[in-house]
Amino acid sequence: MPSGPIEQSRQLHNNPDYSLPSAYASETGIKGRMRLPFALKKTCKNFNVNNFLDYGCGKNGLIDLLNKYDDFKAIKFAGYDPAVKQFSDKPKHSFDIVTCIDVLEHISRYEIQKTLTEIDELTNGFFFFAIDLIPAKKTLSDERNAHIMLAPADWWCQQISSQFSFTRFFQAGRFESGEKFPIHLFGWATNSGENQSIANSFFDSIEIFSKDWILDAKKYTVIRAV
């Protein structure tokens, strides 16, 4: 019988080559191409951000990067990941911004709603997410794909919308022929209409989201964004 998703994730994180913290500082992958420090910096010019949580932080790469910026000295950053001992203590308060990047696809179908409810409880402002829609390159110890919850973008939109009243979604990916093939779903969600402005400010500051992602038809990787 396969072990639970947290134990499976813990085994993946024990691999020194998995979920490298440097991914957020490199622009060769999706995490780096989003340039999240730049988005947060632009958002802070017009909105007050007191605290920030990365949910499913892995080895804490995003938080470590954000903590290096003098612009964010007034913001209290935190990382939470039940599969990583160092960050397994669940926060006891809610946050202005909660990010969840390439995490939800690692959670079983039967725990998705529970996880979204927990994220909602930790979100005082808005929740920003990135969900991988295609199989991972790595497998679990029981030989299942590391992305155990593969589902189309529409399914994810329905799940998130059932928990949050206000949402915005962006599906990225098409071939040069023009055929759509979403490889990632991005967006924000909140249960307060007052938080839509700050959520849009953060989202619209991520330049790559305003571009069309052209994919390699064989590797399903981004060739260019135009």
XYZ file of C-alpha atoms in Angstrom, residues 124-204:
81
model
C -5.867 37.302 5.478
C -5.277 38.984 2.121
C -4.916 36.859 -1.004
C -3.599 33.449 -2.043
C -1.311 33.240 -5.108
C -0.866 29.826 -6.724
C 0.965 28.019 -9.504
C -0.127 24.498 -10.440
C 1.770 22.199 -12.817
C -0.634 20.484 -15.229
C 1.708 17.919 -16.797
C 3.581 14.889 -15.384
C 6.729 15.486 -13.365
C 10.126 14.152 -14.391
C 10.514 12.451 -10.992
C 8.670 9.452 -9.587
C 7.810 8.430 -6.035
C 9.225 5.396 -4.269
C 6.146 3.394 -5.304
C 6.775 4.386 -8.953
C 3.841 6.782 -9.198
C 4.502 10.101 -10.872
C 5.470 12.809 -8.370
C 2.477 14.846 -9.583
C -0.097 12.509 -8.078
C -2.993 14.901 -8.739
C -2.884 15.522 -12.474
C -6.033 17.283 -13.624
C -7.043 19.803 -16.317
C -7.085 23.499 -15.523
C -10.894 23.604 -15.427
C -10.968 21.072 -12.592
C -8.502 23.100 -10.537
C -10.463 26.294 -11.180
C -13.596 24.604 -9.881
C -11.863 23.366 -6.714
C -10.357 26.759 -5.897
C -13.573 28.631 -6.708
C -15.526 26.363 -4.357
C -13.349 27.616 -1.483
C -12.766 31.247 -2.471
C -15.351 33.807 -3.594
C -13.068 35.942 -5.769
C -10.594 34.365 -8.194
C -8.490 34.997 -11.259
C -6.884 32.343 -13.461
C -4.287 32.232 -16.223
C -3.540 29.115 -18.291
C -0.111 29.170 -19.934
C 0.962 27.229 -22.985
C 0.348 26.734 -26.702
C 2.204 25.234 -29.645
C 3.476 27.282 -32.573
C 0.607 25.842 -34.605
C -1.759 27.762 -32.337
C -3.121 24.696 -30.544
C -3.628 25.361 -26.840
C -1.796 23.058 -24.436
C -1.769 24.535 -20.924
C 1.220 23.327 -18.911
C 0.685 25.578 -15.893
C -2.245 27.248 -14.169
C -1.605 30.470 -12.263
C -3.905 32.758 -10.369
C -5.028 34.350 -7.144
C -7.949 33.791 -4.799
C -9.468 35.621 -1.850
C -12.668 35.688 0.157
C -12.682 39.463 0.495
C -13.571 41.760 -2.362
C -11.402 44.429 -0.773
C -8.308 42.350 -1.524
C -8.848 42.150 -5.282
C -6.836 45.300 -5.951
C -3.703 44.136 -4.162
C -4.039 40.660 -5.698
C -4.273 42.143 -9.194
C -1.354 44.465 -8.490
C 0.852 41.512 -7.553
C -0.336 39.366 -10.455
C -0.041 42.101 -13.084
